[in-house]
Short mmCIF file of C-alpha atoms in Angstrom, two decimals:
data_model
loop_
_atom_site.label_atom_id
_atom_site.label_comp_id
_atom_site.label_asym_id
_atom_site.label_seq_id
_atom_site.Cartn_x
_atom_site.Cartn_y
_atom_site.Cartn_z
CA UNK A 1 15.10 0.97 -14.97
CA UNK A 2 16.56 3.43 -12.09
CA UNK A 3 15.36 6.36 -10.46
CA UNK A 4 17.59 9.40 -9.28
CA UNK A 5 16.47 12.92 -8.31
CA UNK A 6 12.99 12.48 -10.13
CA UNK A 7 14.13 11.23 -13.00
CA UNK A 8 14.18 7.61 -14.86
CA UNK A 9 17.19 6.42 -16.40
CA UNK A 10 17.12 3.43 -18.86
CA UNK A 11 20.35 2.29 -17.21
CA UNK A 12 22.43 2.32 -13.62
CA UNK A 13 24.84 5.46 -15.11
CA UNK A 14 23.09 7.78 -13.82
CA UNK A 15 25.53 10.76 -12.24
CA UNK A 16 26.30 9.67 -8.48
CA UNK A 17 28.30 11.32 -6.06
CA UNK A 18 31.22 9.43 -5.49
CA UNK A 19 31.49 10.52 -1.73
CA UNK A 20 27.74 9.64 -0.35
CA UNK A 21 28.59 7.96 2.23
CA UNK A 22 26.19 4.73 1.57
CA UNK A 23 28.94 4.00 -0.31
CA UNK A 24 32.11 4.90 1.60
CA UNK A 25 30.56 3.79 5.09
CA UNK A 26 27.37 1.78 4.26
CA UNK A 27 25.17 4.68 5.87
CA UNK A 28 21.38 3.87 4.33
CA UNK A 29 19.41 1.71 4.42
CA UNK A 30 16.86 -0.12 1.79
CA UNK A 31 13.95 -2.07 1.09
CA UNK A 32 12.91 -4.36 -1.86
CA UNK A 33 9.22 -4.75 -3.22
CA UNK A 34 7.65 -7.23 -4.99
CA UNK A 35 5.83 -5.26 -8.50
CA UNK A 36 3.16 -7.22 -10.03
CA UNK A 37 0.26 -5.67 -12.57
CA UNK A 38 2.04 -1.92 -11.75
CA UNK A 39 1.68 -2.54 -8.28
CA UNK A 40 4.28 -2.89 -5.19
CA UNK A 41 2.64 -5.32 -2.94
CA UNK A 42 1.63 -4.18 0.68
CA UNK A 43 3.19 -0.72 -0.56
CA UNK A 44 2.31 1.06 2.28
CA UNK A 45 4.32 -1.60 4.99
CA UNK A 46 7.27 -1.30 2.72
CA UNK A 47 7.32 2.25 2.99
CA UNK A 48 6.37 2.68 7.09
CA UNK A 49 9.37 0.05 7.66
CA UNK A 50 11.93 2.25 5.77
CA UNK A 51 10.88 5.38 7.07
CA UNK A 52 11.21 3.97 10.50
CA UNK A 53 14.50 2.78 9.73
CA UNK A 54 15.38 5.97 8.42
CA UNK A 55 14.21 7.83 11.78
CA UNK A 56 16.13 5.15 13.76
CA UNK A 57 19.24 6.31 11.84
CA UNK A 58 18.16 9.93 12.27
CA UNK A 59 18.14 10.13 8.26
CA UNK A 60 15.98 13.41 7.39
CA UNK A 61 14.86 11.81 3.90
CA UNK A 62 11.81 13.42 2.05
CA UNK A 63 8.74 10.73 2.54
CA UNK A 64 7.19 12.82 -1.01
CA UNK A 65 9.98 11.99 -2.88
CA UNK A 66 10.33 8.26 -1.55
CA UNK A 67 6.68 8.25 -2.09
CA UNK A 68 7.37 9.56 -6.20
CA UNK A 69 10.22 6.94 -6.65
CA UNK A 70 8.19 4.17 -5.82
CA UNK A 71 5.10 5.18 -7.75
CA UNK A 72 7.48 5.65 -10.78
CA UNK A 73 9.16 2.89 -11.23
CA UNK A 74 6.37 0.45 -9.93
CA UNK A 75 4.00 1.91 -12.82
CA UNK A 76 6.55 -0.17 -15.38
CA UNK A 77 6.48 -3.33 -13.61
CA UNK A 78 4.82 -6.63 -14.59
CA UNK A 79 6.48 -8.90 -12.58
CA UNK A 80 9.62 -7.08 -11.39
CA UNK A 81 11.39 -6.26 -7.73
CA UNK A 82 11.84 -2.61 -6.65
CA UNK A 83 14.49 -1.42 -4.49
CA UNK A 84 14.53 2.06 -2.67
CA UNK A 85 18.05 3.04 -1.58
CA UNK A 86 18.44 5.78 0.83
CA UNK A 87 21.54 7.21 2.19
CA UNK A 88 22.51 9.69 4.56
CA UNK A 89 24.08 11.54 1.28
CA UNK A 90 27.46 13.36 1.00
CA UNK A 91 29.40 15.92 2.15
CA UNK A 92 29.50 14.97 5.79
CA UNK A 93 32.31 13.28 7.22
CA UNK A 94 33.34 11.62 10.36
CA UNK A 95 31.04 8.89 12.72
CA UNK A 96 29.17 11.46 14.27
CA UNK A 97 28.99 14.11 10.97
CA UNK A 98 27.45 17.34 11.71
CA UNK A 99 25.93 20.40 8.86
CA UNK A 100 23.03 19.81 6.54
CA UNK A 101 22.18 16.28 5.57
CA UNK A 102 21.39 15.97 1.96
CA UNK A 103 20.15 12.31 1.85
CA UNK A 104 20.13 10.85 -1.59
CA UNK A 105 17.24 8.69 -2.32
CA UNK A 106 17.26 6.15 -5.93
CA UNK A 107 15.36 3.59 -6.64
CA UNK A 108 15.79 0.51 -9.47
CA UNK A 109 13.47 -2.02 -10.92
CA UNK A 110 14.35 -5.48 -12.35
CA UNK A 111 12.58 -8.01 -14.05
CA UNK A 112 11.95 -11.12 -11.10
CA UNK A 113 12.20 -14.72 -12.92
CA UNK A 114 12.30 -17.02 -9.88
CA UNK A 115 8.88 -18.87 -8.65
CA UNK A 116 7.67 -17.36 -6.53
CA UNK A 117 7.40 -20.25 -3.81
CA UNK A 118 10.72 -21.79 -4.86
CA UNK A 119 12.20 -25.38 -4.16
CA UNK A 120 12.65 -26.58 -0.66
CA UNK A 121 15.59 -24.77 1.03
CA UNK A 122 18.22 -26.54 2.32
CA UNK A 123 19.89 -24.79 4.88
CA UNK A 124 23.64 -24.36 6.90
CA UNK A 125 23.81 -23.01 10.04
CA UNK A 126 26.37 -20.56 10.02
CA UNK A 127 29.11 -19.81 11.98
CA UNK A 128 29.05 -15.72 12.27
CA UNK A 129 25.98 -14.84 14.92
CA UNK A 130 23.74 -12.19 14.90
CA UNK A 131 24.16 -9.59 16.44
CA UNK A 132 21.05 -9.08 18.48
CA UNK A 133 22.16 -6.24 20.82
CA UNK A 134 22.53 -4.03 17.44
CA UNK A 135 19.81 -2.27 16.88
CA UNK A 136 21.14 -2.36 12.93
CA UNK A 137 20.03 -6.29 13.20
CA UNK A 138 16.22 -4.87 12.77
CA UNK A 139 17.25 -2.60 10.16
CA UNK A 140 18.04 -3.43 6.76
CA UNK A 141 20.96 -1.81 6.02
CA UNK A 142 23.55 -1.25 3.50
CA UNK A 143 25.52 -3.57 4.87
CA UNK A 144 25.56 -7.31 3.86
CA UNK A 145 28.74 -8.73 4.31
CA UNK A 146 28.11 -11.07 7.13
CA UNK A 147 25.07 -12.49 5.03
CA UNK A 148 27.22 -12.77 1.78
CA UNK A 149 29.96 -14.68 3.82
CA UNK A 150 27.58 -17.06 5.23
CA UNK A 151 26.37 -17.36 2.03
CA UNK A 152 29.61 -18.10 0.08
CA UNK A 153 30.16 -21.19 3.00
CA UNK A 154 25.99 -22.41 2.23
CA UNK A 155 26.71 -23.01 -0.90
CA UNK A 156 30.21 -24.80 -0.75
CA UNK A 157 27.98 -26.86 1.59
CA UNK A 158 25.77 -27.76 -1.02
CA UNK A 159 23.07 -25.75 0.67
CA UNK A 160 20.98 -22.81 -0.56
CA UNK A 161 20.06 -20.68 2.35
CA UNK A 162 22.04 -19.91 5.51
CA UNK A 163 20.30 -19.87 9.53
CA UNK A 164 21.65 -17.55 12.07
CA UNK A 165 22.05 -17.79 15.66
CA UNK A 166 22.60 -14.68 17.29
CA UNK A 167 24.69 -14.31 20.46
CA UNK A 168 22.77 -16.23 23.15
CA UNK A 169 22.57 -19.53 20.53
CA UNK A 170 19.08 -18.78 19.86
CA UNK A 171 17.59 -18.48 16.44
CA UNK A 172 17.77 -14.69 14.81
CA UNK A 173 16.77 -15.11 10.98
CA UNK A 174 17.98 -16.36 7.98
CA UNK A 175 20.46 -14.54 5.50
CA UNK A 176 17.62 -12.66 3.55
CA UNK A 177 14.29 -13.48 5.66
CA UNK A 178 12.28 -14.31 8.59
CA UNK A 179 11.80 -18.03 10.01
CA UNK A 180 8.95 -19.50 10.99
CA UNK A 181 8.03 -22.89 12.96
CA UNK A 182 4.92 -24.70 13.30
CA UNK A 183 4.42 -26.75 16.06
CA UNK A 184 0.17 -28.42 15.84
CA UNK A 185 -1.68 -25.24 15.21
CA UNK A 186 1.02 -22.89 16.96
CA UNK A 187 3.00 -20.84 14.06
CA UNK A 188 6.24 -19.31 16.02
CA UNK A 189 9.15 -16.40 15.02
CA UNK A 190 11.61 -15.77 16.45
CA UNK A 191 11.00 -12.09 18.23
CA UNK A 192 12.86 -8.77 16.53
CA UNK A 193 14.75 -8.41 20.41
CA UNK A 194 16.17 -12.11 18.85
CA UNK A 195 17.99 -10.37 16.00
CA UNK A 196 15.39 -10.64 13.61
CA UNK A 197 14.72 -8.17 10.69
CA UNK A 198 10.69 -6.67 11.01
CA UNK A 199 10.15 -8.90 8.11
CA UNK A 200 6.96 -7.62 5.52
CA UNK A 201 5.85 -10.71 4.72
CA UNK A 202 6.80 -11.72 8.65
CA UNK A 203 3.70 -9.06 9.64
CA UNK A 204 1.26 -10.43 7.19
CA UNK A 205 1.39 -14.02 8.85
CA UNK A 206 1.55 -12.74 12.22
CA UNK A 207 -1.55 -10.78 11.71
CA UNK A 208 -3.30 -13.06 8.57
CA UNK A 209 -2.51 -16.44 10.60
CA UNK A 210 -5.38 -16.73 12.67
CA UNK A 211 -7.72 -16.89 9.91
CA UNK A 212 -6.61 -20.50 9.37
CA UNK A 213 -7.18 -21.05 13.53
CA UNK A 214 -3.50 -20.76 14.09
CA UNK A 215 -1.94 -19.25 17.03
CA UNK A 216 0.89 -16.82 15.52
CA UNK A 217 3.26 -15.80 17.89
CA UNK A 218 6.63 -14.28 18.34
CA UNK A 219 8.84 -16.13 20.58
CA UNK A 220 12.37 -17.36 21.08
CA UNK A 221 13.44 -20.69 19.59
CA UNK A 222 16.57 -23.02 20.23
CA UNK A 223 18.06 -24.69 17.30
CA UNK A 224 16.94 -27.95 18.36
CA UNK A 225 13.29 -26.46 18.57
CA UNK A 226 13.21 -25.43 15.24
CA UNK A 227 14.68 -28.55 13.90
CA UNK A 228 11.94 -30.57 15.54
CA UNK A 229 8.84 -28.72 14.26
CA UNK A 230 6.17 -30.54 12.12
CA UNK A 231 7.13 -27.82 9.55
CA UNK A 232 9.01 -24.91 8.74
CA UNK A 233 9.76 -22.20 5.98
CA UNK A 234 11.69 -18.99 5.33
CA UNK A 235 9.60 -15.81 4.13
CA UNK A 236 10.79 -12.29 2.23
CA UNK A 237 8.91 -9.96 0.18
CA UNK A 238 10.36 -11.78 -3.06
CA UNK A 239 10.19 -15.68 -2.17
CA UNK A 240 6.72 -15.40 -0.11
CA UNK A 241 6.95 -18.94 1.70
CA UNK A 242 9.45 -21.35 1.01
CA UNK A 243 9.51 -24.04 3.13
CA UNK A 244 12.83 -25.90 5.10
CA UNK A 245 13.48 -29.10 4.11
CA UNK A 246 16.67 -29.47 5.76
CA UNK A 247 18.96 -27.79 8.61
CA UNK A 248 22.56 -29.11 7.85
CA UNK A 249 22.10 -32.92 7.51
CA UNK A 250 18.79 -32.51 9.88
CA UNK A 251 15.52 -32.82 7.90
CA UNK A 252 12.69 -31.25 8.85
CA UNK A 253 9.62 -32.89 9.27
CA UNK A 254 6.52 -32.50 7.07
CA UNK A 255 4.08 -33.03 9.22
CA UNK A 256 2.87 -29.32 8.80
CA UNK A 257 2.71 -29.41 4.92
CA UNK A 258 -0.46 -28.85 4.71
CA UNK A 259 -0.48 -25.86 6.51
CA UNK A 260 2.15 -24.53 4.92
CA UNK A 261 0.23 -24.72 1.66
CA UNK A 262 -2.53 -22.78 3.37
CA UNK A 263 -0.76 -19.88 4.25
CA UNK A 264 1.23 -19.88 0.56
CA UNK A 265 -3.00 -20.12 -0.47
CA UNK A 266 -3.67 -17.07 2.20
CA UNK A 267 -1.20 -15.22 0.53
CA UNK A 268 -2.03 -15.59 -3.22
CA UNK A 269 -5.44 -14.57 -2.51
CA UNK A 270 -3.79 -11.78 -1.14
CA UNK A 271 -1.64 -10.43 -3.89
CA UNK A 272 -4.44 -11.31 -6.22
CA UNK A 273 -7.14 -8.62 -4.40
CA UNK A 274 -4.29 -6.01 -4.10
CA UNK A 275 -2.50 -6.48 -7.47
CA UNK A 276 -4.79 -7.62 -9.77
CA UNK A 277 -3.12 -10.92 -10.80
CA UNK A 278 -2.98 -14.35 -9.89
CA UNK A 279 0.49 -16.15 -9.08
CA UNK A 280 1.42 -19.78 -9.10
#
């Protein structure tokens, strides 16, 4: 199901204008929701994170109508993922484009099948860094080329997820979340100034952590610190938790495992008191 201009369209032909230029120059940005029970889970942190985004880009979008799209399409979900698009619209040409912005916002929803905390990831380190000195590295933007690149090489690898370092060799994120270490009862990030996206999920542990007595912190790790925690996992709005079994031929230890299954616990509970439904 899409939405475009308040309407809902059974299918993604919906009339577009061919020169928005989220599609000729990758000016938007977007953000994907998990919908369970006709609910978008931590709705409210989805939406402040893309409105920042879309201040950061100096994108005059309509909050009321991002607000409508989302209510919309969430309303028909079960157990689906909603994206929000919103671009800088058409009509405006040139890197520094001056006139009247007319931003087109659209929205789709599609049915999620994965489990939600998947198999182990196995992950390749790859060779593109982050950018960290981009302030588009804490955005998520329409552009996902280097992601889809270091994707293409994970899986020739025989890995499923991909780990980037960003220009100073430290760890930035992975291709489509936030990482996390645990070291005893210390639960470490990497910091957004490291490359790393303002993760949703990211914020909940940050700020939910402590109410299993660990001390959640932002901070900048080294590979070889991150391949020598007792545990660590990947998080994004869609996969919740899933924990790193390997980096390259490095495994990771499982010391932590326990606490890993605490905070995927933490966060059930969680989804279950805001959407209504229990997941497994």
């Amino acid at each position: 199901m899409y939405w475009l201009d308040g309407a809902l369209y059974p299918d993604a032909r919906a009339p577009f204008d061919l020169g928005d230029r989220g599609l000729t120059l990758g000016d938007g940005v977007f953000d994907t929701a998990l919908v369970l029970n006709g609910r978008a889970f931590l709705a409210e942190a989805h939406l402040a994170r893309l409105m920042n985004a879309l201040r950061e880009l100096g994108i005059d979008a309509d909050e009321g109508s991002i607000r409508q799209c989302i209510g919309a399409l969430a309303a028909g979900g079960e157990r689906h993922v909603l994206r929000v698009t919103v671009t800088r619209g058409a009509g405006l040409r040139g890197l520094v484009p001056t006139g009247v912005q007319k931003p087109a916002i659209f929205g789709a929803l599609s049915p999620f099948t994965p489990a939600f905390f998947g198999p182990p990831l196995a992950i390749d380190v790859a060779e593109i860094r982050r950018n960290e000195t981009s302030p588009t590295s804490r955005l998520k933007t329409l552009s996902y080329l280097d992601a889809i690149l270091a994707m293409r090489r994970a899986a020739a690898r025989g890995c499923n997820e991909a780990l980037f370092l960003n220009g100073a060799g430290r760890v930035a994120c992975a291709s489509i979340g936030n990482l996390f270490a645990l070291y005893g009862d210390e639960l470490a990030t990497p910091p957004l100034a490291d490359g790393a996206l303002p993760g949703i999920i990211r914020g909940f542990l940050l700020e939910q952590g402590p109410a299993l007595g660990l001390h959640c912190r932002e901070r900048a790790l080294t590979l070889e610190e991150f391949c020598a925690a007792d545990a660590a996992f990947m998080t994004n709005s869609l996969r919740l938790i899933a924990p790193v079994e390997r980096i390259g031929a490095v495994a990771i230890g499982a010391k932590g495992a326990k606490i890993v299954e605490a905070l995927q616990d933490l966060l059930r509970r969680a989804i279950a008191a805001e959407c209504g439904v229990e997941i497994r």
